[in-house]
PDB file of C-alpha atoms in Angstrom:
ATOM      1  CA  MET Q 205     137.466   7.212-164.112  1.00 92.00           C
ATOM      2  CA  THR Q 206     135.530   4.090-163.095  1.00 97.00           C
ATOM      3  CA  GLU Q 207     136.168   2.107-159.888  1.00 96.00           C
ATOM      4  CA  ASP Q 208     137.884  -0.628-161.950  1.00 98.00           C
ATOM      5  CA  GLU Q 209     140.086   1.933-163.700  1.00 98.00           C
ATOM      6  CA  LYS Q 210     141.055   3.464-160.350  1.00 98.00           C
ATOM      7  CA  TRP Q 211     142.500   0.178-159.061  1.00 98.00           C
ATOM      8  CA  MET Q 212     143.979  -0.769-162.436  1.00 98.00           C
ATOM      9  CA  ALA Q 213     145.838   2.571-162.504  1.00 98.00           C
ATOM     10  CA  ILE Q 214     147.524   1.534-159.232  1.00 98.00           C
ATOM     11  CA  ALA Q 215     148.438  -1.844-160.772  1.00 98.00           C
ATOM     12  CA  LEU Q 216     149.878   0.043-163.780  1.00 98.00           C
ATOM     13  CA  GLY Q 217     151.991   2.098-161.366  1.00 98.00           C
ATOM     14  CA  LEU Q 218     153.453  -1.169-160.024  1.00 98.00           C
ATOM     15  CA  ALA Q 219     154.074  -2.345-163.620  1.00 98.00           C
ATOM     16  CA  LYS Q 220     156.043   0.862-164.219  1.00 98.00           C
ATOM     17  CA  GLU Q 221     158.128   0.148-161.097  1.00 98.00           C
ATOM     18  CA  ALA Q 222     158.908  -3.304-162.566  1.00 97.00           C
ATOM     19  CA  MET Q 223     159.997  -1.678-165.838  1.00 96.00           C
ATOM     20  CA  GLU Q 224     162.345   0.679-163.995  1.00 96.00           C
ATOM     21  CA  GLU Q 225     164.008  -2.493-162.645  1.00 95.00           C
ATOM     22  CA  GLU Q 226     164.294  -3.919-166.210  1.00 94.00           C
ATOM     23  CA  GLU Q 227     161.570  -6.511-165.550  1.00 96.00           C
ATOM     24  CA  VAL Q 228     158.660  -7.226-167.913  1.00 97.00           C
ATOM     25  CA  PRO Q 229     156.180  -4.559-166.741  1.00 98.00           C
ATOM     26  CA  VAL Q 230     153.265  -6.321-165.071  1.00 98.00           C
ATOM     27  CA  GLY Q 231     151.593  -5.161-161.865  1.00 98.00           C
ATOM     28  CA  ALA Q 232     148.748  -6.453-159.697  1.00 98.00           C
ATOM     29  CA  VAL Q 233     146.712  -5.401-156.679  1.00 98.00           C
ATOM     30  CA  ILE Q 234     144.165  -7.353-154.623  1.00 98.00           C
ATOM     31  CA  VAL Q 235     141.306  -5.319-153.196  1.00 98.00           C
ATOM     32  CA  GLN Q 236     138.874  -6.297-150.437  1.00 97.00           C
ATOM     33  CA  ASN Q 237     136.152  -3.957-149.127  1.00 96.00           C
ATOM     34  CA  GLY Q 238     137.718  -0.941-150.820  1.00 96.00           C
ATOM     35  CA  THR Q 239     141.188  -1.558-149.392  1.00 97.00           C
ATOM     36  CA  ILE Q 240     144.319  -2.931-151.067  1.00 98.00           C
ATOM     37  CA  ILE Q 241     145.388  -6.083-149.194  1.00 98.00           C
ATOM     38  CA  GLY Q 242     148.079  -7.236-151.647  1.00 98.00           C
ATOM     39  CA  ARG Q 243     150.418  -5.612-154.156  1.00 98.00           C
ATOM     40  CA  GLY Q 244     152.812  -7.224-156.599  1.00 98.00           C
ATOM     41  CA  ARG Q 245     155.046  -6.468-159.530  1.00 98.00           C
ATOM     42  CA  ASN Q 246     156.983  -8.848-161.734  1.00 98.00           C
ATOM     43  CA  GLN Q 247     160.396  -9.581-160.170  1.00 97.00           C
ATOM     44  CA  LYS Q 248     161.363 -12.787-161.976  1.00 95.00           C
ATOM     45  CA  GLU Q 249     164.824 -11.678-163.193  1.00 93.00           C
ATOM     46  CA  LYS Q 250     166.057  -9.732-160.158  1.00 93.00           C
ATOM     47  CA  GLY Q 251     164.491 -12.258-157.790  1.00 93.00           C
ATOM     48  CA  LYS Q 252     166.013 -15.144-159.806  1.00 94.00           C
ATOM     49  CA  ASN Q 253     162.761 -17.002-159.267  1.00 94.00           C
ATOM     50  CA  PRO Q 254     160.250 -18.240-161.872  1.00 94.00           C
ATOM     51  CA  LEU Q 255     157.439 -17.834-159.325  1.00 96.00           C
ATOM     52  CA  TYR Q 256     157.901 -14.085-158.810  1.00 96.00           C
ATOM     53  CA  HIS Q 257     155.121 -12.871-161.120  1.00 98.00           C
ATOM     54  CA  ALA Q 258     153.055  -9.853-160.044  1.00 98.00           C
ATOM     55  CA  GLU Q 259     149.968 -11.974-159.229  1.00 98.00           C
ATOM     56  CA  ILE Q 260     151.932 -14.438-157.055  1.00 97.00           C
ATOM     57  CA  MET Q 261     153.536 -11.597-155.070  1.00 97.00           C
ATOM     58  CA  ALA Q 262     150.109  -9.975-154.558  1.00 98.00           C
ATOM     59  CA  ILE Q 263     148.509 -13.270-153.422  1.00 97.00           C
ATOM     60  CA  GLU Q 264     151.414 -13.892-151.018  1.00 96.00           C
ATOM     61  CA  GLU Q 265     150.931 -10.437-149.434  1.00 97.00           C
ATOM     62  CA  ALA Q 266     147.126 -10.728-149.289  1.00 97.00           C
ATOM     63  CA  CYS Q 267     147.279 -14.137-147.544  1.00 96.00           C
ATOM     64  CA  LYS Q 268     149.654 -12.711-144.947  1.00 96.00           C
ATOM     65  CA  ALA Q 269     147.297  -9.727-144.445  1.00 96.00           C
ATOM     66  CA  LEU Q 270     144.256 -11.989-143.978  1.00 95.00           C
ATOM     67  CA  GLY Q 271     146.047 -14.795-142.107  1.00 95.00           C
ATOM     68  CA  GLY Q 272     144.621 -17.510-144.345  1.00 94.00           C
ATOM     69  CA  TRP Q 273     144.752 -18.926-147.867  1.00 94.00           C
ATOM     70  CA  ARG Q 274     141.180 -18.223-148.984  1.00 95.00           C
ATOM     71  CA  LEU Q 275     140.911 -14.801-150.646  1.00 96.00           C
ATOM     72  CA  ILE Q 276     137.104 -14.883-150.578  1.00 93.00           C
ATOM     73  CA  GLY Q 277     135.388 -11.564-151.364  1.00 95.00           C
ATOM     74  CA  SER Q 278     138.511 -10.150-153.008  1.00 98.00           C
ATOM     75  CA  THR Q 279     139.193  -8.785-156.496  1.00 98.00           C
ATOM     76  CA  MET Q 280     142.513  -8.981-158.301  1.00 98.00           C
ATOM     77  CA  TYR Q 281     143.401  -6.232-160.774  1.00 98.00           C
ATOM     78  CA  VAL Q 282     146.260  -7.226-163.066  1.00 98.00           C
ATOM     79  CA  THR Q 283     147.654  -5.305-166.038  1.00 98.00           C
ATOM     80  CA  LEU Q 284     148.246  -8.420-168.219  1.00 98.00           C
ATOM     81  CA  GLU Q 285     146.205 -11.628-168.536  1.00 98.00           C
ATOM     82  CA  PRO Q 286     147.601 -14.141-165.991  1.00 98.00           C
ATOM     83  CA  CYS Q 287     149.764 -17.033-167.265  1.00 98.00           C
ATOM     84  CA  PRO Q 288     148.705 -20.619-166.385  1.00 97.00           C
ATOM     85  CA  MET Q 289     150.742 -20.576-163.142  1.00 97.00           C
ATOM     86  CA  CYS Q 290     149.088 -17.362-161.942  1.00 98.00           C
ATOM     87  CA  ALA Q 291     145.631 -18.402-163.189  1.00 98.00           C
ATOM     88  CA  GLY Q 292     146.119 -21.653-161.225  1.00 97.00           C
ATOM     89  CA  ALA Q 293     147.189 -19.676-158.140  1.00 97.00           C
ATOM     90  CA  ILE Q 294     144.031 -17.554-158.485  1.00 98.00           C
ATOM     91  CA  ILE Q 295     141.789 -20.640-158.367  1.00 96.00           C
ATOM     92  CA  SER Q 296     143.928 -22.178-155.618  1.00 95.00           C
ATOM     93  CA  ALA Q 297     143.298 -19.001-153.552  1.00 96.00           C
ATOM     94  CA  ARG Q 298     139.541 -19.107-154.410  1.00 96.00           C
ATOM     95  CA  LEU Q 299     139.682 -15.521-155.708  1.00 97.00           C
ATOM     96  CA  PRO Q 300     136.171 -14.765-156.972  1.00 97.00           C
ATOM     97  CA  TYR Q 301     136.806 -11.693-159.153  1.00 98.00           C
ATOM     98  CA  LEU Q 302     139.537 -10.883-161.660  1.00 98.00           C
ATOM     99  CA  VAL Q 303     139.940  -7.672-163.669  1.00 98.00           C
ATOM    100  CA  ILE Q 304     142.434  -7.889-166.551  1.00 98.00           C
ATOM    101  CA  GLY Q 305     144.141  -5.084-168.509  1.00 98.00           C
ATOM    102  CA  ALA Q 306     145.607  -6.413-171.763  1.00 98.00           C
ATOM    103  CA  ASP Q 307     145.124  -9.943-173.097  1.00 98.00           C
ATOM    104  CA  ASP Q 308     148.212 -12.156-173.540  1.00 97.00           C
ATOM    105  CA  PRO Q 309     147.938 -14.154-176.774  1.00 96.00           C
ATOM    106  CA  LYS Q 310     151.257 -15.965-176.076  1.00 95.00           C
ATOM    107  CA  MET Q 311     150.929 -17.104-172.449  1.00 96.00           C
ATOM    108  CA  GLY Q 312     147.366 -16.236-171.407  1.00 97.00           C
ATOM    109  CA  GLY Q 313     145.829 -18.720-168.985  1.00 97.00           C
ATOM    110  CA  CYS Q 314     142.393 -17.053-168.847  1.00 98.00           C
ATOM    111  CA  GLY Q 315     141.103 -17.727-172.350  1.00 96.00           C
ATOM    112  CA  SER Q 316     143.885 -16.709-174.754  1.00 97.00           C
ATOM    113  CA  VAL Q 317     145.802 -20.026-174.846  1.00 96.00           C
ATOM    114  CA  VAL Q 318     144.035 -22.107-172.174  1.00 96.00           C
ATOM    115  CA  ASN Q 319     141.283 -21.219-169.735  1.00 96.00           C
ATOM    116  CA  ILE Q 320     142.092 -22.138-166.150  1.00 97.00           C
ATOM    117  CA  CYS Q 321     139.941 -19.512-164.421  1.00 97.00           C
ATOM    118  CA  GLN Q 322     136.717 -20.378-166.224  1.00 97.00           C
ATOM    119  CA  ASN Q 323     136.852 -24.129-166.645  1.00 95.00           C
ATOM    120  CA  GLU Q 324     133.953 -26.336-165.567  1.00 93.00           C
ATOM    121  CA  GLY Q 325     136.439 -29.140-164.900  1.00 93.00           C
ATOM    122  CA  PHE Q 326     137.778 -27.361-161.795  1.00 94.00           C
ATOM    123  CA  ASN Q 327     136.142 -26.744-158.426  1.00 88.00           C
ATOM    124  CA  HIS Q 328     136.251 -22.951-158.711  1.00 92.00           C
ATOM    125  CA  GLU Q 329     135.316 -20.445-161.423  1.00 95.00           C
ATOM    126  CA  VAL Q 330     136.347 -16.800-161.527  1.00 98.00           C
ATOM    127  CA  ASP Q 331     134.231 -13.844-162.683  1.00 98.00           C
ATOM    128  CA  ILE Q 332     136.419 -11.989-165.211  1.00 98.00           C
ATOM    129  CA  THR Q 333     136.285  -8.414-166.570  1.00 98.00           C
ATOM    130  CA  ARG Q 334     138.677  -7.712-169.460  1.00 98.00           C
ATOM    131  CA  GLY Q 335     140.159  -4.715-171.246  1.00 98.00           C
ATOM    132  CA  VAL Q 336     140.419  -2.239-168.334  1.00 98.00           C
ATOM    133  CA  LEU Q 337     143.141   0.303-169.262  1.00 98.00           C
ATOM    134  CA  ALA Q 338     144.305  -2.273-171.819  1.00 98.00           C
ATOM    135  CA  GLU Q 339     145.873   0.337-174.117  1.00 98.00           C
ATOM    136  CA  GLU Q 340     148.012   1.770-171.311  1.00 98.00           C
ATOM    137  CA  SER Q 341     149.192  -1.730-170.350  1.00 98.00           C
ATOM    138  CA  THR Q 342     149.982  -2.669-173.960  1.00 98.00           C
ATOM    139  CA  ALA Q 343     151.863   0.609-174.538  1.00 97.00           C
ATOM    140  CA  LEU Q 344     154.001  -0.081-171.451  1.00 97.00           C
ATOM    141  CA  LEU Q 345     154.830  -3.621-172.623  1.00 97.00           C
ATOM    142  CA  GLN Q 346     155.686  -2.395-176.127  1.00 96.00           C
ATOM    143  CA  THR Q 347     158.009   0.305-174.738  1.00 96.00           C
ATOM    144  CA  PHE Q 348     159.714  -2.325-172.566  1.00 96.00           C
ATOM    145  CA  PHE Q 349     160.263  -4.837-175.379  1.00 94.00           C
ATOM    146  CA  GLN Q 350     161.486  -2.137-177.817  1.00 94.00           C
ATOM    147  CA  GLY Q 351     163.995  -1.017-175.167  1.00 91.00           C
ATOM    148  CA  LEU Q 352     164.989  -4.641-174.519  1.00 90.00           C
ATOM    149  CA  ARG Q 353     165.733  -5.194-178.231  1.00 91.00           C
ATOM    150  CA  VAL Q 354     167.897  -2.054-178.283  1.00 91.00           C
ATOM    151  CA  ARG Q 355     169.750  -3.193-175.124  1.00 89.00           C
ATOM    152  CA  MET Q 356     170.318  -6.673-176.595  1.00 89.00           C
ATOM    153  CA  LYS Q 357     171.659  -5.227-179.896  1.00 92.00           C
ATOM    154  CA  GLU Q 358     174.058  -2.971-177.977  1.00 92.00           C
ATOM    155  CA  LYS Q 359     175.275  -5.938-175.912  1.00 90.00           C
ATOM    156  CA  ALA Q 360     175.818  -8.024-179.069  1.00 91.00           C
ATOM    157  CA  LYS Q 361     177.730  -5.124-180.684  1.00 92.00           C
ATOM    158  CA  LYS Q 362     179.985  -4.756-177.634  1.00 93.00           C
ATOM    159  CA  ARG Q 363     180.647  -8.517-177.552  1.00 91.00           C
ATOM    160  CA  LYS Q 364     181.588  -8.408-181.264  1.00 90.00           C
ATOM    161  CA  GLU Q 365     183.919  -5.434-180.743  1.00 91.00           C
ATOM    162  CA  ALA Q 366     185.579  -7.121-177.763  1.00 91.00           C
ATOM    163  CA  ALA Q 367     186.140 -10.298-179.806  1.00 88.00           C
ATOM    164  CA  GLN Q 368     187.891  -8.441-182.667  1.00 83.00           C
TER     165      GLN Q 368
ATOM    166  CA  MET A 127     164.009 -50.564-158.003  1.00 92.00           C
ATOM    167  CA  THR A 128     164.505 -48.314-161.075  1.00 97.00           C
ATOM    168  CA  GLU A 129     166.214 -44.891-160.972  1.00 96.00           C
ATOM    169  CA  ASP A 130     162.792 -43.186-161.295  1.00 98.00           C
ATOM    170  CA  GLU A 131     161.381 -45.291-158.450  1.00 98.00           C
ATOM    171  CA  LYS A 132     164.371 -44.417-156.252  1.00 98.00           C
ATOM    172  CA  TRP A 133     163.691 -40.659-156.483  1.00 98.00           C
ATOM    173  CA  MET A 134     159.909 -41.108-156.332  1.00 98.00           C
ATOM    174  CA  ALA A 135     160.329 -43.061-153.075  1.00 98.00           C
ATOM    175  CA  ILE A 136     162.022 -39.976-151.596  1.00 98.00           C
ATOM    176  CA  ALA A 137     159.132 -37.785-152.840  1.00 98.00           C
ATOM    177  CA  LEU A 138     156.729 -40.270-151.191  1.00 98.00           C
ATOM    178  CA  GLY A 139     158.663 -39.863-147.935  1.00 98.00           C
ATOM    179  CA  LEU A 140     158.013 -36.104-148.139  1.00 98.00           C
ATOM    180  CA  ALA A 141     154.314 -36.801-148.850  1.00 98.00           C
ATOM    181  CA  LYS A 142     154.188 -38.897-145.664  1.00 98.00           C
ATOM    182  CA  GLU A 143     155.712 -35.979-143.722  1.00 98.00           C
ATOM    183  CA  ALA A 144     152.915 -33.755-145.097  1.00 98.00           C
ATOM    184  CA  MET A 145     150.317 -36.307-143.931  1.00 96.00           C
ATOM    185  CA  GLU A 146     151.794 -36.339-140.417  1.00 96.00           C
ATOM    186  CA  GLU A 147     151.102 -32.570-140.382  1.00 95.00           C
ATOM    187  CA  GLU A 148     147.477 -33.176-141.511  1.00 94.00           C
ATOM    188  CA  GLU A 149     148.166 -31.809-145.008  1.00 96.00           C
ATOM    189  CA  VAL A 150     147.087 -33.529-148.243  1.00 97.00           C
ATOM    190  CA  PRO A 151     150.040 -35.922-148.751  1.00 98.00           C
ATOM    191  CA  VAL A 152     151.960 -34.750-151.810  1.00 98.00           C
ATOM    192  CA  GLY A 153     155.750 -34.631-152.052  1.00 98.00           C
ATOM    193  CA  ALA A 154     158.234 -33.551-154.731  1.00 98.00           C
ATOM    194  CA  VAL A 155     161.962 -33.572-155.375  1.00 98.00           C
ATOM    195  CA  ILE A 156     163.991 -31.930-158.149  1.00 98.00           C
ATOM    196  CA  VAL A 157     167.077 -33.832-159.264  1.00 98.00           C
ATOM    197  CA  GLN A 158     170.012 -32.543-161.320  1.00 97.00           C
ATOM    198  CA  ASN A 159     173.062 -34.678-162.182  1.00 96.00           C
ATOM    199  CA  GLY A 160     172.106 -37.318-159.626  1.00 96.00           C
ATOM    200  CA  THR A 161     171.689 -34.842-156.763  1.00 97.00           C
ATOM    201  CA  ILE A 162     168.536 -33.499-155.130  1.00 98.00           C
ATOM    202  CA  ILE A 163     168.529 -29.685-155.510  1.00 98.00           C
ATOM    203  CA  GLY A 164     164.970 -29.054-154.281  1.00 98.00           C
ATOM    204  CA  ARG A 165     162.533 -30.760-151.922  1.00 98.00           C
ATOM    205  CA  GLY A 166     158.940 -29.885-151.168  1.00 98.00           C
ATOM    206  CA  ARG A 167     155.855 -31.166-149.399  1.00 98.00           C
ATOM    207  CA  ASN A 168     152.359 -29.733-149.388  1.00 98.00           C
ATOM    208  CA  GLN A 169     152.044 -27.121-146.599  1.00 97.00           C
ATOM    209  CA  LYS A 170     148.982 -25.176-147.747  1.00 95.00           C
ATOM    210  CA  GLU A 171     146.971 -25.412-144.491  1.00 93.00           C
ATOM    211  CA  LYS A 172     149.741 -24.931-141.915  1.00 93.00           C
ATOM    212  CA  GLY A 173     151.447 -22.282-144.095  1.00 93.00           C
ATOM    213  CA  LYS A 174     148.083 -20.521-144.655  1.00 94.00           C
ATOM    214  CA  ASN A 175     149.163 -20.002-148.243  1.00 94.00           C
ATOM    215  CA  PRO A 176     147.510 -21.286-151.441  1.00 94.00           C
ATOM    216  CA  LEU A 177     150.927 -21.342-153.165  1.00 96.00           C
ATOM    217  CA  TYR A 178     152.540 -23.830-150.759  1.00 96.00           C
ATOM    218  CA  HIS A 179     152.148 -26.953-152.886  1.00 98.00           C
ATOM    219  CA  ALA A 180     154.990 -29.500-152.903  1.00 98.00           C
ATOM    220  CA  GLU A 181     156.127 -28.572-156.436  1.00 98.00           C
ATOM    221  CA  ILE A 182     156.275 -24.818-155.670  1.00 97.00           C
ATOM    222  CA  MET A 183     158.317 -25.441-152.506  1.00 97.00           C
ATOM    223  CA  ALA A 184     160.721 -27.680-154.463  1.00 98.00           C
ATOM    224  CA  ILE A 185     161.117 -25.117-157.297  1.00 97.00           C
ATOM    225  CA  GLU A 186     161.753 -22.350-154.760  1.00 96.00           C
ATOM    226  CA  GLU A 187     164.525 -24.405-153.107  1.00 97.00           C
ATOM    227  CA  ALA A 188     166.071 -25.487-156.436  1.00 97.00           C
ATOM    228  CA  CYS A 189     166.233 -21.878-157.733  1.00 96.00           C
ATOM    229  CA  LYS A 190     167.991 -20.816-154.538  1.00 96.00           C
ATOM    230  CA  ALA A 191     170.435 -23.722-154.923  1.00 96.00           C
ATOM    231  CA  LEU A 192     171.206 -22.829-158.544  1.00 95.00           C
ATOM    232  CA  GLY A 193     171.062 -19.021-158.147  1.00 94.00           C
ATOM    233  CA  GLY A 194     168.739 -18.577-161.137  1.00 94.00           C
ATOM    234  CA  TRP A 195     165.204 -19.237-162.347  1.00 94.00           C
ATOM    235  CA  ARG A 196     165.937 -21.681-165.195  1.00 95.00           C
ATOM    236  CA  LEU A 197     165.901 -25.291-163.975  1.00 96.00           C
ATOM    237  CA  ILE A 198     167.454 -26.571-167.201  1.00 93.00           C
ATOM    238  CA  GLY A 199     168.685 -30.182-167.100  1.00 95.00           C
ATOM    239  CA  SER A 200     166.583 -30.987-164.038  1.00 98.00           C
ATOM    240  CA  THR A 201     163.881 -33.573-163.401  1.00 98.00           C
ATOM    241  CA  MET A 202     160.961 -33.130-161.021  1.00 98.00           C
ATOM    242  CA  TYR A 203     159.529 -36.232-159.303  1.00 98.00           C
ATOM    243  CA  VAL A 204     156.111 -35.572-157.800  1.00 98.00           C
ATOM    244  CA  THR A 205     153.758 -38.076-156.177  1.00 98.00           C
ATOM    245  CA  LEU A 206     150.548 -36.557-157.660  1.00 98.00           C
ATOM    246  CA  GLU A 207     149.920 -34.956-161.070  1.00 98.00           C
ATOM    247  CA  PRO A 208     150.584 -31.196-160.728  1.00 98.00           C
ATOM    248  CA  CYS A 209     147.610 -28.805-160.608  1.00 98.00           C
ATOM    249  CA  PRO A 210     147.453 -25.944-163.185  1.00 97.00           C
ATOM    250  CA  MET A 211     149.388 -23.593-160.874  1.00 97.00           C
ATOM    251  CA  CYS A 212     152.231 -26.069-160.402  1.00 98.00           C
ATOM    252  CA  ALA A 213     152.182 -27.154-164.063  1.00 98.00           C
ATOM    253  CA  GLY A 214     152.451 -23.451-164.975  1.00 97.00           C
ATOM    254  CA  ALA A 215     155.336 -23.028-162.512  1.00 97.00           C
ATOM    255  CA  ILE A 216     157.083 -26.015-164.147  1.00 98.00           C
ATOM    256  CA  ILE A 217     156.956 -24.358-167.591  1.00 96.00           C
ATOM    257  CA  SER A 218     157.854 -20.970-166.084  1.00 95.00           C
ATOM    258  CA  ALA A 219     161.007 -22.617-164.630  1.00 96.00           C
ATOM    259  CA  ARG A 220     161.723 -24.356-167.991  1.00 96.00           C
ATOM    260  CA  LEU A 221     161.883 -27.750-166.274  1.00 97.00           C
ATOM    261  CA  PRO A 222     162.488 -30.277-169.074  1.00 97.00           C
ATOM    262  CA  TYR A 223     161.524 -33.549-167.342  1.00 98.00           C
ATOM    263  CA  LEU A 224     158.634 -34.456-165.080  1.00 98.00           C
ATOM    264  CA  VAL A 225     157.944 -37.832-163.462  1.00 98.00           C
ATOM    265  CA  ILE A 226     154.461 -38.236-161.979  1.00 98.00           C
ATOM    266  CA  GLY A 227     153.172 -40.791-159.470  1.00 98.00           C
ATOM    267  CA  ALA A 228     149.355 -40.882-159.481  1.00 98.00           C
ATOM    268  CA  ASP A 229     147.135 -38.998-161.927  1.00 98.00           C
ATOM    269  CA  ASP A 230     144.726 -36.378-160.530  1.00 97.00           C
ATOM    270  CA  PRO A 231     141.377 -36.582-162.362  1.00 96.00           C
ATOM    271  CA  LYS A 232     139.990 -33.608-160.369  1.00 95.00           C
ATOM    272  CA  MET A 233     142.756 -30.977-160.585  1.00 96.00           C
ATOM    273  CA  GLY A 234     145.370 -32.414-162.962  1.00 97.00           C
ATOM    274  CA  GLY A 235     147.108 -29.804-165.100  1.00 97.00           C
ATOM    275  CA  CYS A 236     149.198 -32.286-167.109  1.00 98.00           C
ATOM    276  CA  GLY A 237     146.531 -34.004-169.154  1.00 96.00           C
ATOM    277  CA  SER A 238     143.778 -35.026-166.728  1.00 97.00           C
ATOM    278  CA  VAL A 239     141.707 -31.800-166.819  1.00 96.00           C
ATOM    279  CA  VAL A 240     143.897 -29.447-168.902  1.00 96.00           C
ATOM    280  CA  ASN A 241     147.372 -29.908-170.317  1.00 96.00           C
ATOM    281  CA  ILE A 242     149.742 -27.057-169.484  1.00 97.00           C
ATOM    282  CA  CYS A 243     153.002 -29.003-169.638  1.00 97.00           C
ATOM    283  CA  GLN A 244     152.454 -30.417-173.122  1.00 97.00           C
ATOM    284  CA  ASN A 245     150.676 -27.674-175.001  1.00 95.00           C
ATOM    285  CA  GLU A 246     151.936 -26.462-178.365  1.00 93.00           C
ATOM    286  CA  GLY A 247     150.478 -23.017-177.596  1.00 93.00           C
ATOM    287  CA  PHE A 248     153.192 -22.350-175.005  1.00 94.00           C
ATOM    288  CA  ASN A 249     156.908 -21.703-175.462  1.00 88.00           C
ATOM    289  CA  HIS A 250     158.017 -24.772-173.485  1.00 92.00           C
ATOM    290  CA  GLU A 251     157.020 -28.430-173.479  1.00 95.00           C
ATOM    291  CA  VAL A 252     157.850 -30.948-170.771  1.00 98.00           C
ATOM    292  CA  ASP A 253     158.795 -34.606-171.242  1.00 98.00           C
ATOM    293  CA  ILE A 254     156.484 -36.546-168.901  1.00 98.00           C
ATOM    294  CA  THR A 255     156.700 -40.077-167.437  1.00 98.00           C
ATOM    295  CA  ARG A 256     153.582 -41.213-165.562  1.00 98.00           C
ATOM    296  CA  GLY A 257     152.584 -43.927-163.111  1.00 98.00           C
ATOM    297  CA  VAL A 258     155.831 -44.279-161.123  1.00 98.00           C
ATOM    298  CA  LEU A 259     154.886 -45.745-157.693  1.00 98.00           C
ATOM    299  CA  ALA A 260     151.338 -44.613-158.471  1.00 98.00           C
ATOM    300  CA  GLU A 261     149.728 -47.251-156.232  1.00 98.00           C
ATOM    301  CA  GLU A 262     151.758 -46.144-153.211  1.00 98.00           C
ATOM    302  CA  SER A 263     150.811 -42.491-153.835  1.00 98.00           C
ATOM    303  CA  THR A 264     147.110 -43.328-154.288  1.00 98.00           C
ATOM    304  CA  ALA A 265     147.086 -45.495-151.135  1.00 98.00           C
ATOM    305  CA  LEU A 266     148.578 -42.601-149.142  1.00 97.00           C
ATOM    306  CA  LEU A 267     145.971 -40.134-150.449  1.00 97.00           C
ATOM    307  CA  GLN A 268     143.127 -42.586-149.735  1.00 97.00           C
ATOM    308  CA  THR A 269     144.349 -43.124-146.166  1.00 96.00           C
ATOM    309  CA  PHE A 270     144.534 -39.340-145.692  1.00 96.00           C
ATOM    310  CA  PHE A 271     141.032 -38.624-147.003  1.00 94.00           C
ATOM    311  CA  GLN A 272     139.489 -41.541-145.045  1.00 94.00           C
ATOM    312  CA  GLY A 273     141.116 -40.126-141.892  1.00 91.00           C
ATOM    313  CA  LEU A 274     139.913 -36.635-142.775  1.00 90.00           C
ATOM    314  CA  ARG A 275     136.305 -37.851-143.115  1.00 91.00           C
ATOM    315  CA  VAL A 276     136.540 -39.551-139.692  1.00 91.00           C
ATOM    316  CA  ARG A 277     137.996 -36.370-138.130  1.00 89.00           C
ATOM    317  CA  MET A 278     135.256 -34.212-139.706  1.00 89.00           C
ATOM    318  CA  LYS A 279     132.503 -36.574-138.458  1.00 92.00           C
ATOM    319  CA  GLU A 280     133.956 -36.477-134.943  1.00 92.00           C
ATOM    320  CA  LYS A 281     134.094 -32.672-135.047  1.00 90.00           C
ATOM    321  CA  ALA A 282     130.460 -32.472-136.229  1.00 91.00           C
ATOM    322  CA  LYS A 283     129.402 -34.892-133.462  1.00 92.00           C
ATOM    323  CA  LYS A 284     131.181 -32.791-130.819  1.00 92.00           C
ATOM    324  CA  ARG A 285     129.568 -29.604-132.159  1.00 91.00           C
ATOM    325  CA  LYS A 286     126.136 -31.293-131.996  1.00 91.00           C
ATOM    326  CA  GLU A 287     126.730 -32.500-128.425  1.00 91.00           C
ATOM    327  CA  ALA A 288     127.927 -29.025-127.374  1.00 91.00           C
ATOM    328  CA  ALA A 289     124.796 -27.435-128.886  1.00 88.00           C
ATOM    329  CA  GLN A 290     122.390 -29.768-127.015  1.00 82.00           C
TER     330      GLN A 290
END
């Protein structure tokens, strides 16, 4: 297991925790000098907040740990390519390194739909490594969305039965 | 004064509050059915948090007010074009309407550098009105940055004197 895979496995553990809470399974950790300074998992539904993505939660915790908003010298490991909001938060926090699990062709803000993190127009560019434990991350997301479809069908069936 | 100008004037008031706290003067309000449900001003430096932009603070407050993450039927008024993070937060919250004061050629995420809010690649597009009280917003930002340059020069002078 490489160093990147070691930290990504911890992020995947957080993604699994999100899934247990019926949230889209995405997890993130921020590492500085070999220590985790921020952890996050997606909590958008339970938290009733559109900002509660894994990356945002991890940045929030890391800033509190460091006592400032510049996450210089830190690396974020995240199981799914950040959306534009999270990619924007990463450049706002001046995070220099980003390691991504699976790409997100629908909402990806780091190259898949737009590229916020590597855009010469902005005052900060991020060094990105992709595809670390990507299969594990994709498998987790697929399991979640299959389960979600089953849950939604069951709900629809119950609603139909109750209406009859 | 138009309806848009009325709400933007309140956002400008919040921007002025930010300036009094030596923060880049940006303010935002979220309005639903003629009532303000979220207010925010930039607090990045004092809050030591890269997420504390005016729009994020306003979204946070509005979600608490509504008890959910979908800001359907709401309009955000913000004195400066949202950055990619805030533009991403606006689509994450499904905000349908956005009214912008001044454009931001350096960090604008709604057309100036990238366009997050009106991008067919994403699952949500925002209806944008631009240039509402833009001159007032620009004047405020110019005053802030002129003051900042003076403060930085004074600090450098003091450091030089102390070193001699």
